[in-house]
Short mmCIF file of C-alpha atoms in Angstrom, two decimals:
data_model
loop_
_atom_site.label_atom_id
_atom_site.label_comp_id
_atom_site.label_asym_id
_atom_site.label_seq_id
_atom_site.Cartn_x
_atom_site.Cartn_y
_atom_site.Cartn_z
CA UNK A 1 16.71 -11.02 -12.67
CA UNK A 2 12.60 -9.97 -13.50
CA UNK A 3 11.41 -9.80 -17.08
CA UNK A 4 8.47 -8.63 -18.00
CA UNK A 5 6.30 -10.43 -20.70
CA UNK A 6 6.36 -7.48 -23.43
CA UNK A 7 3.79 -8.58 -25.86
CA UNK A 8 0.97 -9.16 -23.16
CA UNK A 9 2.09 -5.76 -21.53
CA UNK A 10 -0.47 -2.98 -21.44
CA UNK A 11 1.95 -0.02 -20.20
CA UNK A 12 -0.07 0.86 -17.87
CA UNK A 13 3.29 1.82 -15.91
CA UNK A 14 1.70 0.74 -12.48
CA UNK A 15 5.32 -1.14 -11.95
CA UNK A 16 7.05 1.68 -12.95
CA UNK A 17 5.33 3.89 -10.36
CA UNK A 18 5.28 1.42 -7.48
CA UNK A 19 9.24 0.55 -7.97
CA UNK A 20 10.95 1.69 -4.87
CA UNK A 21 14.38 2.31 -6.84
CA UNK A 22 12.94 3.57 -9.92
CA UNK A 23 14.53 0.35 -11.90
CA UNK A 24 11.60 0.51 -14.12
CA UNK A 25 11.11 3.13 -17.11
CA UNK A 26 8.89 3.01 -20.16
CA UNK A 27 10.97 3.98 -23.22
CA UNK A 28 9.36 4.15 -26.39
CA UNK A 29 6.06 3.76 -24.74
CA UNK A 30 7.79 0.05 -23.56
CA UNK A 31 7.96 -1.06 -20.00
CA UNK A 32 11.83 -1.46 -19.60
CA UNK A 33 13.54 -2.92 -16.50
CA UNK A 34 17.20 -2.05 -15.65
CA UNK A 35 18.42 -5.30 -14.07
CA UNK A 36 21.73 -3.04 -12.71
CA UNK A 37 19.50 -0.85 -10.40
CA UNK A 38 16.70 -3.54 -9.59
CA UNK A 39 16.77 -5.02 -6.19
CA UNK A 40 14.79 -8.01 -6.75
CA UNK A 41 12.13 -6.77 -4.22
CA UNK A 42 9.27 -8.32 -6.31
CA UNK A 43 6.94 -5.59 -5.60
CA UNK A 44 6.30 -5.28 -9.07
CA UNK A 45 4.89 -8.65 -9.87
CA UNK A 46 2.39 -8.21 -6.88
CA UNK A 47 1.30 -4.86 -8.46
CA UNK A 48 0.71 -5.93 -12.02
CA UNK A 49 -2.81 -6.28 -12.64
CA UNK A 50 -1.75 -8.60 -15.75
CA UNK A 51 0.47 -10.65 -13.56
CA UNK A 52 3.71 -10.22 -16.21
CA UNK A 53 6.57 -9.18 -14.53
CA UNK A 54 8.28 -12.36 -13.23
CA UNK A 55 11.28 -14.03 -11.71
CA UNK A 56 13.68 -15.87 -14.10
CA UNK A 57 16.85 -17.16 -12.91
CA UNK B 1 24.50 23.57 -16.59
CA UNK B 2 21.19 23.42 -17.84
CA UNK B 3 18.84 26.25 -18.13
CA UNK B 4 16.62 27.49 -15.77
CA UNK B 5 12.89 27.23 -16.53
CA UNK B 6 10.11 29.34 -14.71
CA UNK B 7 8.19 26.60 -14.41
CA UNK B 8 8.52 22.61 -15.18
CA UNK B 9 5.44 20.50 -15.08
CA UNK B 10 5.58 16.86 -14.97
CA UNK B 11 3.01 14.74 -16.65
CA UNK B 12 1.25 15.57 -19.44
CA UNK B 13 -2.09 14.28 -18.42
CA UNK B 14 -5.11 16.69 -18.10
CA UNK B 15 -3.84 18.75 -15.03
CA UNK B 16 -0.27 18.91 -16.56
CA UNK B 17 -1.39 19.42 -20.29
CA UNK B 18 -3.85 22.33 -18.52
CA UNK B 19 -0.76 23.91 -16.28
CA UNK B 20 1.36 23.89 -19.43
CA UNK B 21 -1.07 25.85 -21.76
CA UNK B 22 -1.56 28.25 -19.00
CA UNK B 23 2.17 28.64 -18.26
CA UNK B 24 2.79 29.11 -22.19
CA UNK B 25 -0.05 31.56 -22.33
CA UNK B 26 1.09 33.80 -19.57
CA UNK B 27 4.39 33.93 -21.14
CA UNK B 28 6.61 32.10 -18.99
CA UNK B 29 9.42 29.91 -19.49
CA UNK B 30 7.98 26.64 -19.41
CA UNK B 31 8.66 22.65 -19.73
CA UNK B 32 6.34 19.75 -19.99
CA UNK B 33 8.04 16.54 -19.32
CA UNK B 34 5.77 13.30 -20.21
CA UNK B 35 7.15 9.81 -19.73
CA UNK B 36 5.25 8.27 -22.71
CA UNK B 37 6.55 8.83 -26.40
CA UNK B 38 2.72 9.13 -27.73
CA UNK B 39 1.12 11.61 -25.60
CA UNK B 40 -2.10 11.54 -27.20
CA UNK B 41 -2.79 8.08 -26.14
CA UNK B 42 -4.13 7.05 -22.76
CA UNK B 43 -2.93 3.70 -21.85
CA UNK B 44 -4.42 2.99 -18.47
CA UNK B 45 -8.26 2.16 -17.97
CA UNK B 46 -10.15 5.31 -17.91
CA UNK B 47 -13.79 6.18 -18.50
CA UNK B 48 -13.13 9.20 -19.66
CA UNK B 49 -15.89 11.18 -18.75
CA UNK B 50 -16.46 15.08 -18.19
CA UNK B 51 -19.39 15.39 -15.77
CA UNK B 52 -21.59 18.26 -17.15
CA UNK B 53 -24.39 20.73 -15.42
CA UNK B 54 -23.97 19.36 -12.01
CA UNK B 55 -21.95 20.93 -9.09
CA UNK B 56 -18.71 19.58 -8.29
CA UNK B 57 -15.90 21.16 -6.50
CA UNK B 58 -17.84 24.31 -6.68
CA UNK B 59 -17.81 24.23 -10.58
CA UNK B 60 -20.76 23.85 -12.96
CA UNK B 61 -19.36 22.81 -16.07
CA UNK B 62 -21.15 23.79 -19.13
CA UNK B 63 -20.55 22.09 -22.80
CA UNK B 64 -20.79 24.75 -25.86
CA UNK B 65 -21.39 22.59 -28.83
CA UNK B 66 -21.28 25.36 -31.41
CA UNK B 67 -17.67 26.54 -30.09
CA UNK B 68 -16.71 23.17 -29.18
CA UNK B 69 -15.56 23.94 -25.83
CA UNK B 70 -16.24 22.82 -22.06
CA UNK B 71 -16.70 26.21 -20.10
CA UNK B 72 -15.71 26.25 -16.68
CA UNK B 73 -17.84 29.29 -15.69
CA UNK B 74 -16.71 29.54 -11.66
CA UNK B 75 -13.40 29.83 -12.34
CA UNK B 76 -13.54 31.69 -15.62
CA UNK B 77 -11.83 29.18 -18.09
CA UNK B 78 -12.77 26.99 -21.32
CA UNK B 79 -11.00 24.34 -23.05
CA UNK B 80 -11.25 23.63 -26.54
CA UNK B 81 -12.31 19.99 -27.74
CA UNK B 82 -13.46 18.89 -31.11
CA UNK B 83 -13.37 15.42 -30.93
CA UNK B 84 -15.65 12.59 -30.28
CA UNK B 85 -18.19 13.00 -27.68
CA UNK B 86 -20.86 10.12 -26.14
CA UNK B 87 -23.61 11.01 -23.65
CA UNK B 88 -23.89 9.14 -20.23
CA UNK B 89 -27.22 9.89 -18.75
CA UNK B 90 -26.53 8.27 -15.20
CA UNK B 91 -24.81 5.40 -13.18
CA UNK B 92 -26.39 2.06 -12.07
CA UNK B 93 -25.78 -0.18 -9.84
CA UNK B 94 -26.01 -3.88 -10.68
CA UNK B 95 -26.35 -7.02 -8.72
CA UNK B 96 -25.67 -10.50 -9.54
CA UNK B 97 -29.16 -11.47 -9.67
CA UNK B 98 -29.72 -8.76 -12.41
CA UNK B 99 -31.29 -5.97 -10.17
CA UNK B 100 -30.49 -2.68 -11.04
CA UNK B 101 -30.83 0.65 -8.88
CA UNK B 102 -30.66 3.20 -11.41
CA UNK B 103 -29.19 6.85 -10.45
CA UNK B 104 -30.58 8.41 -13.93
CA UNK B 105 -33.38 6.96 -15.85
CA UNK B 106 -31.54 6.20 -19.38
CA UNK B 107 -34.62 6.57 -21.96
CA UNK B 108 -35.99 9.53 -19.77
CA UNK B 109 -32.41 11.23 -20.49
CA UNK B 110 -32.00 10.56 -23.89
CA UNK B 111 -35.65 11.80 -24.84
CA UNK B 112 -35.00 15.11 -23.04
CA UNK B 113 -31.31 15.31 -23.87
CA UNK B 114 -30.49 15.26 -20.31
CA UNK B 115 -26.92 13.88 -20.37
CA UNK B 116 -24.83 13.88 -16.76
CA UNK B 117 -21.53 12.91 -18.43
CA UNK B 118 -19.88 13.70 -21.66
CA UNK B 119 -17.33 10.79 -22.71
CA UNK B 120 -14.48 12.26 -24.34
CA UNK B 121 -11.15 10.80 -26.13
CA UNK B 122 -8.99 12.09 -23.30
CA UNK B 123 -5.90 11.57 -24.93
CA UNK B 124 -6.81 13.58 -27.64
CA UNK B 125 -8.28 16.53 -25.33
CA UNK B 126 -4.70 16.44 -23.81
CA UNK B 127 -3.26 16.54 -26.76
CA UNK B 128 -5.17 19.50 -27.88
CA UNK B 129 -3.67 21.60 -24.65
CA UNK B 130 -0.48 20.34 -25.42
CA UNK B 131 -0.33 21.53 -28.91
CA UNK B 132 -1.79 24.96 -27.56
CA UNK B 133 1.20 24.99 -24.75
CA UNK B 134 3.85 24.09 -27.78
CA UNK B 135 2.44 26.99 -30.17
CA UNK B 136 2.87 29.65 -26.83
CA UNK B 137 6.79 28.62 -26.33
CA UNK B 138 6.48 25.53 -24.09
CA UNK B 139 9.14 22.89 -24.46
CA UNK B 140 7.76 19.25 -24.70
CA UNK B 141 9.71 16.32 -23.31
CA UNK B 142 8.04 12.96 -24.25
CA UNK B 143 9.88 9.89 -24.04
CA UNK B 144 11.23 11.18 -20.45
CA UNK B 145 10.46 9.51 -17.16
CA UNK B 146 11.28 12.09 -14.11
CA UNK B 147 12.20 10.08 -11.03
CA UNK B 148 14.07 12.06 -8.47
CA UNK B 149 13.70 15.66 -7.45
CA UNK B 150 16.03 17.60 -5.33
CA UNK B 151 15.92 21.19 -4.03
CA UNK B 152 18.77 23.61 -4.82
CA UNK B 153 18.63 27.32 -3.07
CA UNK B 154 17.64 28.74 -6.12
CA UNK B 155 15.73 26.28 -7.95
CA UNK B 156 14.17 22.59 -8.34
CA UNK B 157 16.41 20.04 -9.84
CA UNK B 158 14.65 17.16 -11.77
CA UNK B 159 16.48 14.16 -12.99
CA UNK B 160 15.67 11.73 -15.47
CA UNK B 161 16.20 8.06 -16.21
CA UNK B 162 19.04 9.00 -18.51
CA UNK B 163 20.64 11.26 -15.69
CA UNK B 164 19.72 14.35 -17.31
CA UNK B 165 18.73 17.34 -14.97
CA UNK B 166 16.04 19.71 -15.42
CA UNK B 167 16.21 22.68 -13.56
CA UNK B 168 12.78 25.32 -12.47
CA UNK B 169 12.13 28.33 -10.08
CA UNK B 170 8.89 26.12 -9.84
CA UNK B 171 7.69 22.51 -10.64
CA UNK B 172 4.15 21.40 -10.85
CA UNK B 173 3.84 17.97 -10.40
CA UNK B 174 0.98 16.62 -12.44
CA UNK B 175 2.28 12.91 -12.09
CA UNK B 176 -1.19 11.15 -10.91
CA UNK B 177 -2.21 8.97 -8.06
CA UNK B 178 0.92 7.04 -7.77
CA UNK B 179 3.00 10.53 -7.79
CA UNK B 180 6.92 9.93 -7.64
CA UNK B 181 7.76 13.33 -7.09
CA UNK B 182 5.45 13.40 -4.04
CA UNK B 183 6.94 10.16 -2.77
CA UNK B 184 10.18 11.61 -3.47
CA UNK B 185 9.48 14.81 -1.35
CA UNK B 186 7.88 12.89 1.58
CA UNK B 187 4.40 13.97 0.83
CA UNK B 188 3.38 10.46 1.80
CA UNK B 189 5.00 10.11 5.35
CA UNK B 190 1.82 10.74 7.54
CA UNK B 191 -0.72 10.09 4.91
CA UNK B 192 -3.16 6.88 5.96
CA UNK B 193 -2.93 4.16 3.38
CA UNK B 194 -6.10 3.00 2.21
CA UNK B 195 -5.24 0.33 -0.19
CA UNK B 196 -3.52 -0.80 -3.65
CA UNK B 197 -6.31 -0.91 -6.28
CA UNK B 198 -5.90 -2.78 -8.82
CA UNK B 199 -7.98 -2.66 -11.73
CA UNK B 200 -8.31 -4.89 -15.32
CA UNK B 201 -10.40 -4.55 -18.17
CA UNK B 202 -11.49 -6.24 -21.47
CA UNK B 203 -12.64 -4.60 -24.44
CA UNK B 204 -15.79 -6.20 -26.57
CA UNK B 205 -18.04 -5.30 -29.41
CA UNK B 206 -21.23 -6.84 -30.22
CA UNK B 207 -22.62 -6.91 -26.66
CA UNK B 208 -26.30 -5.95 -26.64
CA UNK B 209 -26.74 -4.07 -23.06
CA UNK B 210 -30.03 -2.56 -22.21
CA UNK B 211 -30.06 1.30 -21.71
CA UNK B 212 -26.36 0.91 -22.03
CA UNK B 213 -25.59 4.78 -22.06
CA UNK B 214 -24.67 4.89 -18.36
CA UNK B 215 -21.95 3.53 -16.20
CA UNK B 216 -22.72 0.25 -14.51
CA UNK B 217 -21.11 -0.84 -11.04
CA UNK B 218 -21.43 -4.35 -9.62
CA UNK B 219 -22.21 -5.41 -5.85
CA UNK B 220 -22.07 -8.65 -4.55
CA UNK B 221 -19.09 -10.19 -6.45
CA UNK B 222 -16.14 -11.03 -5.11
CA UNK B 223 -14.08 -7.96 -6.33
CA UNK B 224 -15.81 -4.73 -7.62
CA UNK B 225 -17.12 -5.34 -11.29
CA UNK B 226 -18.20 -2.38 -13.81
CA UNK B 227 -19.26 -2.38 -17.46
CA UNK B 228 -19.05 0.94 -19.27
CA UNK B 229 -19.18 2.09 -23.11
CA UNK B 230 -16.17 3.47 -24.80
CA UNK B 231 -15.74 6.34 -26.71
CA UNK B 232 -16.19 4.32 -30.08
CA UNK B 233 -19.36 3.55 -31.01
CA UNK B 234 -20.24 -0.31 -30.04
CA UNK B 235 -17.27 -0.96 -27.89
CA UNK B 236 -18.02 -1.73 -24.57
CA UNK B 237 -15.67 -2.48 -21.33
CA UNK B 238 -15.92 -5.09 -18.68
CA UNK B 239 -13.63 -4.39 -15.73
CA UNK B 240 -13.07 -6.30 -12.38
CA UNK B 241 -10.92 -4.31 -9.59
CA UNK B 242 -9.81 -5.02 -5.90
CA UNK B 243 -7.85 -3.79 -2.93
CA UNK B 244 -6.38 -7.45 -2.73
CA UNK B 245 -3.17 -7.44 -5.03
CA UNK B 246 -3.75 -11.65 -4.88
CA UNK B 247 -7.27 -11.64 -6.61
CA UNK B 248 -7.79 -12.89 -10.12
CA UNK B 249 -9.35 -10.39 -11.96
CA UNK B 250 -9.40 -12.26 -15.31
CA UNK B 251 -11.39 -14.89 -13.18
CA UNK B 252 -13.90 -12.25 -11.90
CA UNK B 253 -14.82 -10.98 -15.61
CA UNK B 254 -15.32 -14.54 -16.62
CA UNK B 255 -17.84 -15.23 -13.49
CA UNK B 256 -19.62 -12.02 -14.48
CA UNK B 257 -20.09 -12.65 -17.92
CA UNK B 258 -21.16 -16.27 -17.23
CA UNK B 259 -23.96 -15.29 -15.06
CA UNK B 260 -27.38 -14.23 -16.28
CA UNK B 261 -28.61 -11.54 -17.51
CA UNK B 262 -25.22 -10.59 -18.19
CA UNK B 263 -24.13 -13.95 -20.16
CA UNK B 264 -27.25 -12.74 -22.55
CA UNK B 265 -25.89 -9.37 -23.03
CA UNK B 266 -22.38 -10.47 -24.03
CA UNK B 267 -23.78 -13.68 -26.18
CA UNK B 268 -22.91 -12.38 -29.38
CA UNK B 269 -20.08 -10.32 -28.26
CA UNK B 270 -16.41 -11.02 -29.26
CA UNK B 271 -13.29 -9.69 -26.97
CA UNK B 272 -11.05 -7.80 -29.13
CA UNK B 273 -7.40 -8.11 -28.81
CA UNK B 274 -7.00 -5.26 -26.35
CA UNK B 275 -6.60 -5.37 -22.40
CA UNK B 276 -6.30 -2.26 -20.33
CA UNK B 277 -5.25 -1.99 -16.55
CA UNK B 278 -4.02 0.13 -13.53
CA UNK B 279 -2.87 -0.04 -10.27
CA UNK B 280 -3.47 2.90 -7.65
CA UNK B 281 -1.55 3.33 -4.77
CA UNK B 282 -4.26 4.75 -2.70
CA UNK B 283 -3.75 7.40 0.20
CA UNK B 284 -6.26 10.10 1.76
CA UNK B 285 -5.48 13.68 0.22
CA UNK B 286 -2.90 16.09 1.01
CA UNK B 287 -4.26 19.11 2.52
CA UNK B 288 -0.98 21.40 1.58
CA UNK B 289 -0.01 20.29 -1.84
CA UNK B 290 3.31 22.39 -1.88
CA UNK B 291 6.74 21.70 -0.68
CA UNK B 292 10.10 23.02 -1.67
CA UNK B 293 8.51 25.18 -4.51
CA UNK B 294 6.93 21.79 -6.06
CA UNK B 295 2.76 21.85 -6.40
CA UNK B 296 1.02 19.09 -6.44
CA UNK B 297 -2.05 19.01 -8.62
CA UNK B 298 -4.70 16.65 -9.57
CA UNK B 299 -4.61 12.87 -8.29
CA UNK B 300 -0.87 13.45 -7.36
CA UNK B 301 -2.49 15.26 -4.30
CA UNK B 302 -5.81 13.13 -3.95
CA UNK B 303 -6.33 9.65 -3.44
CA UNK B 304 -7.79 8.47 -6.82
CA UNK B 305 -10.09 9.85 -9.61
CA UNK B 306 -10.20 13.61 -8.77
CA UNK B 307 -11.54 13.18 -12.23
CA UNK B 308 -10.77 15.03 -15.37
CA UNK B 309 -12.09 18.27 -14.31
CA UNK B 310 -10.89 17.95 -11.24
CA UNK B 311 -7.46 17.64 -12.80
CA UNK B 312 -7.89 20.50 -15.14
CA UNK B 313 -9.27 23.02 -12.56
CA UNK B 314 -5.82 22.65 -9.99
CA UNK B 315 -3.46 22.68 -12.93
CA UNK B 316 -5.04 25.86 -14.32
CA UNK B 317 -5.16 27.59 -11.06
CA UNK B 318 -1.63 26.26 -10.01
CA UNK B 319 -0.19 27.44 -13.37
CA UNK B 320 -1.50 31.01 -12.63
CA UNK B 321 -0.10 30.96 -8.82
CA UNK B 322 2.90 30.31 -10.21
CA UNK B 323 2.57 33.15 -12.79
CA UNK B 324 1.97 35.75 -9.68
CA UNK B 325 4.76 34.41 -7.66
CA UNK B 326 6.91 35.13 -10.44
CA UNK B 327 5.55 38.30 -10.97
CA UNK B 328 5.75 39.53 -7.32
CA UNK B 329 9.38 38.12 -7.26
CA UNK B 330 8.08 35.74 -4.31
CA UNK B 331 9.63 32.42 -5.26
CA UNK B 332 8.32 30.78 -2.25
CA UNK B 333 5.09 29.10 -0.43
CA UNK B 334 3.84 32.84 0.05
CA UNK B 335 4.13 33.41 -3.59
CA UNK B 336 1.93 30.69 -4.74
CA UNK B 337 -0.72 31.02 -1.28
CA UNK B 338 -3.66 31.80 -3.96
CA UNK B 339 -3.27 28.19 -5.20
CA UNK B 340 -3.14 26.52 -1.80
CA UNK B 341 -6.23 28.70 -0.29
CA UNK B 342 -8.20 27.91 -3.31
CA UNK B 343 -7.38 24.01 -2.69
CA UNK B 344 -8.01 24.19 0.69
CA UNK B 345 -11.56 25.81 -0.05
CA UNK B 346 -12.72 24.30 -3.06
CA UNK B 347 -10.96 20.62 -3.00
CA UNK B 348 -9.81 19.62 0.46
CA UNK B 349 -12.69 21.14 2.79
CA UNK B 350 -15.61 20.33 1.07
CA UNK B 351 -14.42 16.90 -0.41
CA UNK B 352 -10.85 15.77 0.60
CA UNK B 353 -11.60 16.16 4.41
CA UNK B 354 -14.53 13.50 4.24
CA UNK B 355 -12.30 11.19 1.90
CA UNK B 356 -9.51 11.46 4.43
CA UNK B 357 -11.87 9.45 6.93
CA UNK B 358 -13.01 6.78 4.55
CA UNK B 359 -12.16 3.09 4.76
CA UNK B 360 -15.34 1.29 5.48
CA UNK B 361 -15.82 -2.37 5.50
CA UNK B 362 -16.03 -4.49 2.53
CA UNK B 363 -19.94 -5.44 1.53
CA UNK B 364 -18.64 -9.02 0.36
CA UNK B 365 -17.78 -9.71 4.03
CA UNK B 366 -21.06 -9.29 5.33
CA UNK B 367 -23.60 -9.63 2.75
CA UNK B 368 -24.27 -12.14 0.35
CA UNK B 369 -25.25 -11.84 -3.40
CA UNK B 370 -28.95 -12.71 -2.33
CA UNK B 371 -28.99 -10.23 0.45
CA UNK B 372 -27.28 -7.43 -2.11
CA UNK B 373 -30.01 -8.53 -4.82
CA UNK B 374 -33.02 -8.39 -2.28
CA UNK B 375 -31.67 -4.71 -1.14
CA UNK B 376 -31.38 -3.58 -4.89
CA UNK B 377 -34.88 -5.02 -5.36
CA UNK B 378 -36.34 -2.36 -3.02
CA UNK B 379 -35.57 0.54 -4.84
CA UNK B 380 -37.92 0.26 -7.74
CA UNK B 381 -37.98 4.11 -9.23
CA UNK B 382 -34.96 5.69 -11.03
CA UNK B 383 -32.99 8.02 -8.41
CA UNK B 384 -32.10 11.12 -9.47
CA UNK B 385 -29.15 10.83 -12.12
CA UNK B 386 -25.72 12.23 -11.44
CA UNK B 387 -22.15 11.46 -12.43
CA UNK B 388 -20.44 13.01 -9.07
CA UNK B 389 -18.89 10.16 -7.83
CA UNK B 390 -19.04 11.94 -4.25
CA UNK B 391 -22.24 12.41 -4.21
CA UNK B 392 -23.46 8.64 -5.49
CA UNK B 393 -23.19 6.84 -2.13
CA UNK B 394 -24.95 9.58 -0.33
CA UNK B 395 -27.72 9.31 -3.32
CA UNK B 396 -28.15 5.81 -2.73
CA UNK B 397 -27.64 6.27 1.04
CA UNK B 398 -30.94 8.64 1.33
CA UNK B 399 -32.90 6.09 -0.68
CA UNK B 400 -32.28 3.44 1.85
CA UNK B 401 -32.74 5.74 4.48
CA UNK B 402 -36.61 5.55 3.52
CA UNK B 403 -36.50 2.05 3.40
CA UNK B 404 -34.77 0.92 6.78
CA UNK B 405 -38.08 0.22 8.69
CA UNK B 406 -39.47 -2.15 5.55
CA UNK B 407 -36.00 -3.97 5.78
CA UNK B 408 -35.80 -4.33 9.66
CA UNK B 409 -39.65 -5.95 9.29
CA UNK B 410 -38.69 -8.11 6.20
CA UNK B 411 -35.40 -9.20 6.63
CA UNK B 412 -33.95 -8.60 10.18
CA UNK B 413 -31.29 -10.79 9.60
CA UNK B 414 -29.95 -8.51 6.69
CA UNK B 415 -30.53 -5.62 8.98
CA UNK B 416 -28.69 -6.84 11.41
CA UNK B 417 -25.66 -7.56 9.39
CA UNK B 418 -25.88 -3.90 7.88
CA UNK B 419 -25.70 -2.44 11.52
CA UNK B 420 -22.73 -4.92 12.25
CA UNK B 421 -20.96 -3.43 8.75
CA UNK B 422 -21.74 0.00 9.93
CA UNK B 423 -19.87 -0.68 13.19
CA UNK B 424 -16.76 -2.55 12.05
CA UNK B 425 -13.87 -0.81 13.05
CA UNK B 426 -11.94 1.29 10.47
CA UNK B 427 -8.46 0.16 11.63
CA UNK B 428 -9.42 -3.37 10.91
CA UNK B 429 -10.30 -2.08 7.65
CA UNK B 430 -6.88 -0.34 7.07
CA UNK B 431 -5.01 -3.02 8.59
CA UNK B 432 -6.91 -5.82 5.98
CA UNK B 433 -5.94 -3.28 3.29
CA UNK B 434 -2.01 -2.78 4.30
CA UNK B 435 -1.98 -6.66 4.44
CA UNK B 436 -4.01 -7.28 1.05
CA UNK B 437 -2.04 -4.32 -0.93
CA UNK B 438 1.46 -3.18 -1.08
CA UNK B 439 2.16 0.01 1.26
CA UNK B 440 5.88 -0.53 1.09
CA UNK B 441 6.08 2.81 -1.30
CA UNK B 442 4.99 5.20 1.65
#
């Protein structure tokens, strides 16, 4: 599944915008991935300027 | 079933906040939806500049310091702003060897008090408009992510991430460069993809920069680099951006700050715990920003950085057009036709069309850092000050037009490279941008 390092996240929401299935939302100004919707395409890992979303087993 | 709004505005940036304010003032039953909880805070990289006293989208914005408002005389409206302001006197191109092509002489501009840009607190400016909208009865929904849109016979239905629905006779989509609403409605189909632009900035305090009251844009590095003052006195941001999502932007900023003269400028500077970024899915501007009773405004219909005034104006115009449509009882394309005509006349035809054919070869693929230093060194006198992004390149181009003969004589090798760069096929540029970027969201 995909996780985002919340400490470093600037909440620019680039991953929210680029997610093809709208699995990422910003809730209380924090970026959150819904792993039930996520299809693990890894697009968020490519577009994040800070390289924060990453794959964890 | 949820209540039916006259208009729902998605996105509380400058365009959406303005549209909500106008909708409220016109007495419409309106809602403004924003995904951030804190509407008055800008989280993306932004230089937050209003360009002043120069023509842009056939408007000539003026600042009224006594009334504390920005005046849009051609369109005929004003916006209130009583927050901090920092004046910016131009736009400079910097090179790895420390050369500087000045569009606007900073000391002269300061002496004559002729700023071309007013840096503002954009979050606060939007918050003023949002508060005005709320005072006029507009419902504000923050902390709400809209991610689906569908058209029903009598309304547009928006769905948020919690499954709640919002129904409106019209929707104004002001959700920015990566507009999900535009994408859901199929606006991106057939739009030429120009690249994924990734941008990262660090904020410094204590930098000592000569003539710092300008934007500086670097040519000759591997990525695009830029330096800009921030609204807070003494704060300065250094950014790197690239069309290649695999590029290491952090390393590029380090590289910039480790070479002279920039290392000296930042010798005593401290990076403060603040890092912002943004990533833009860039496609050509949309000619007809309307479908299924949804109007796109600002960046959602543009390619990137239509600028703050360039978002405020369509927001203002779109909300008025929706009002006209409701008064006339024409809940369709004909009802809001004044917006589409206005967009075509002032945005698409004069600027958008030209941007639609953009996509030229990367300078770094043809010219070395030394070549760029040489070229920048040829322009010794400051050029005309401007903050208008659409005329910066032509102003520089004109300056070099007169130097071509000299370049041809002194450096035929560079001349040859320039000519080769000019004839680089656009298809190859676009293919590279697709390859280096992330076009999947089309």
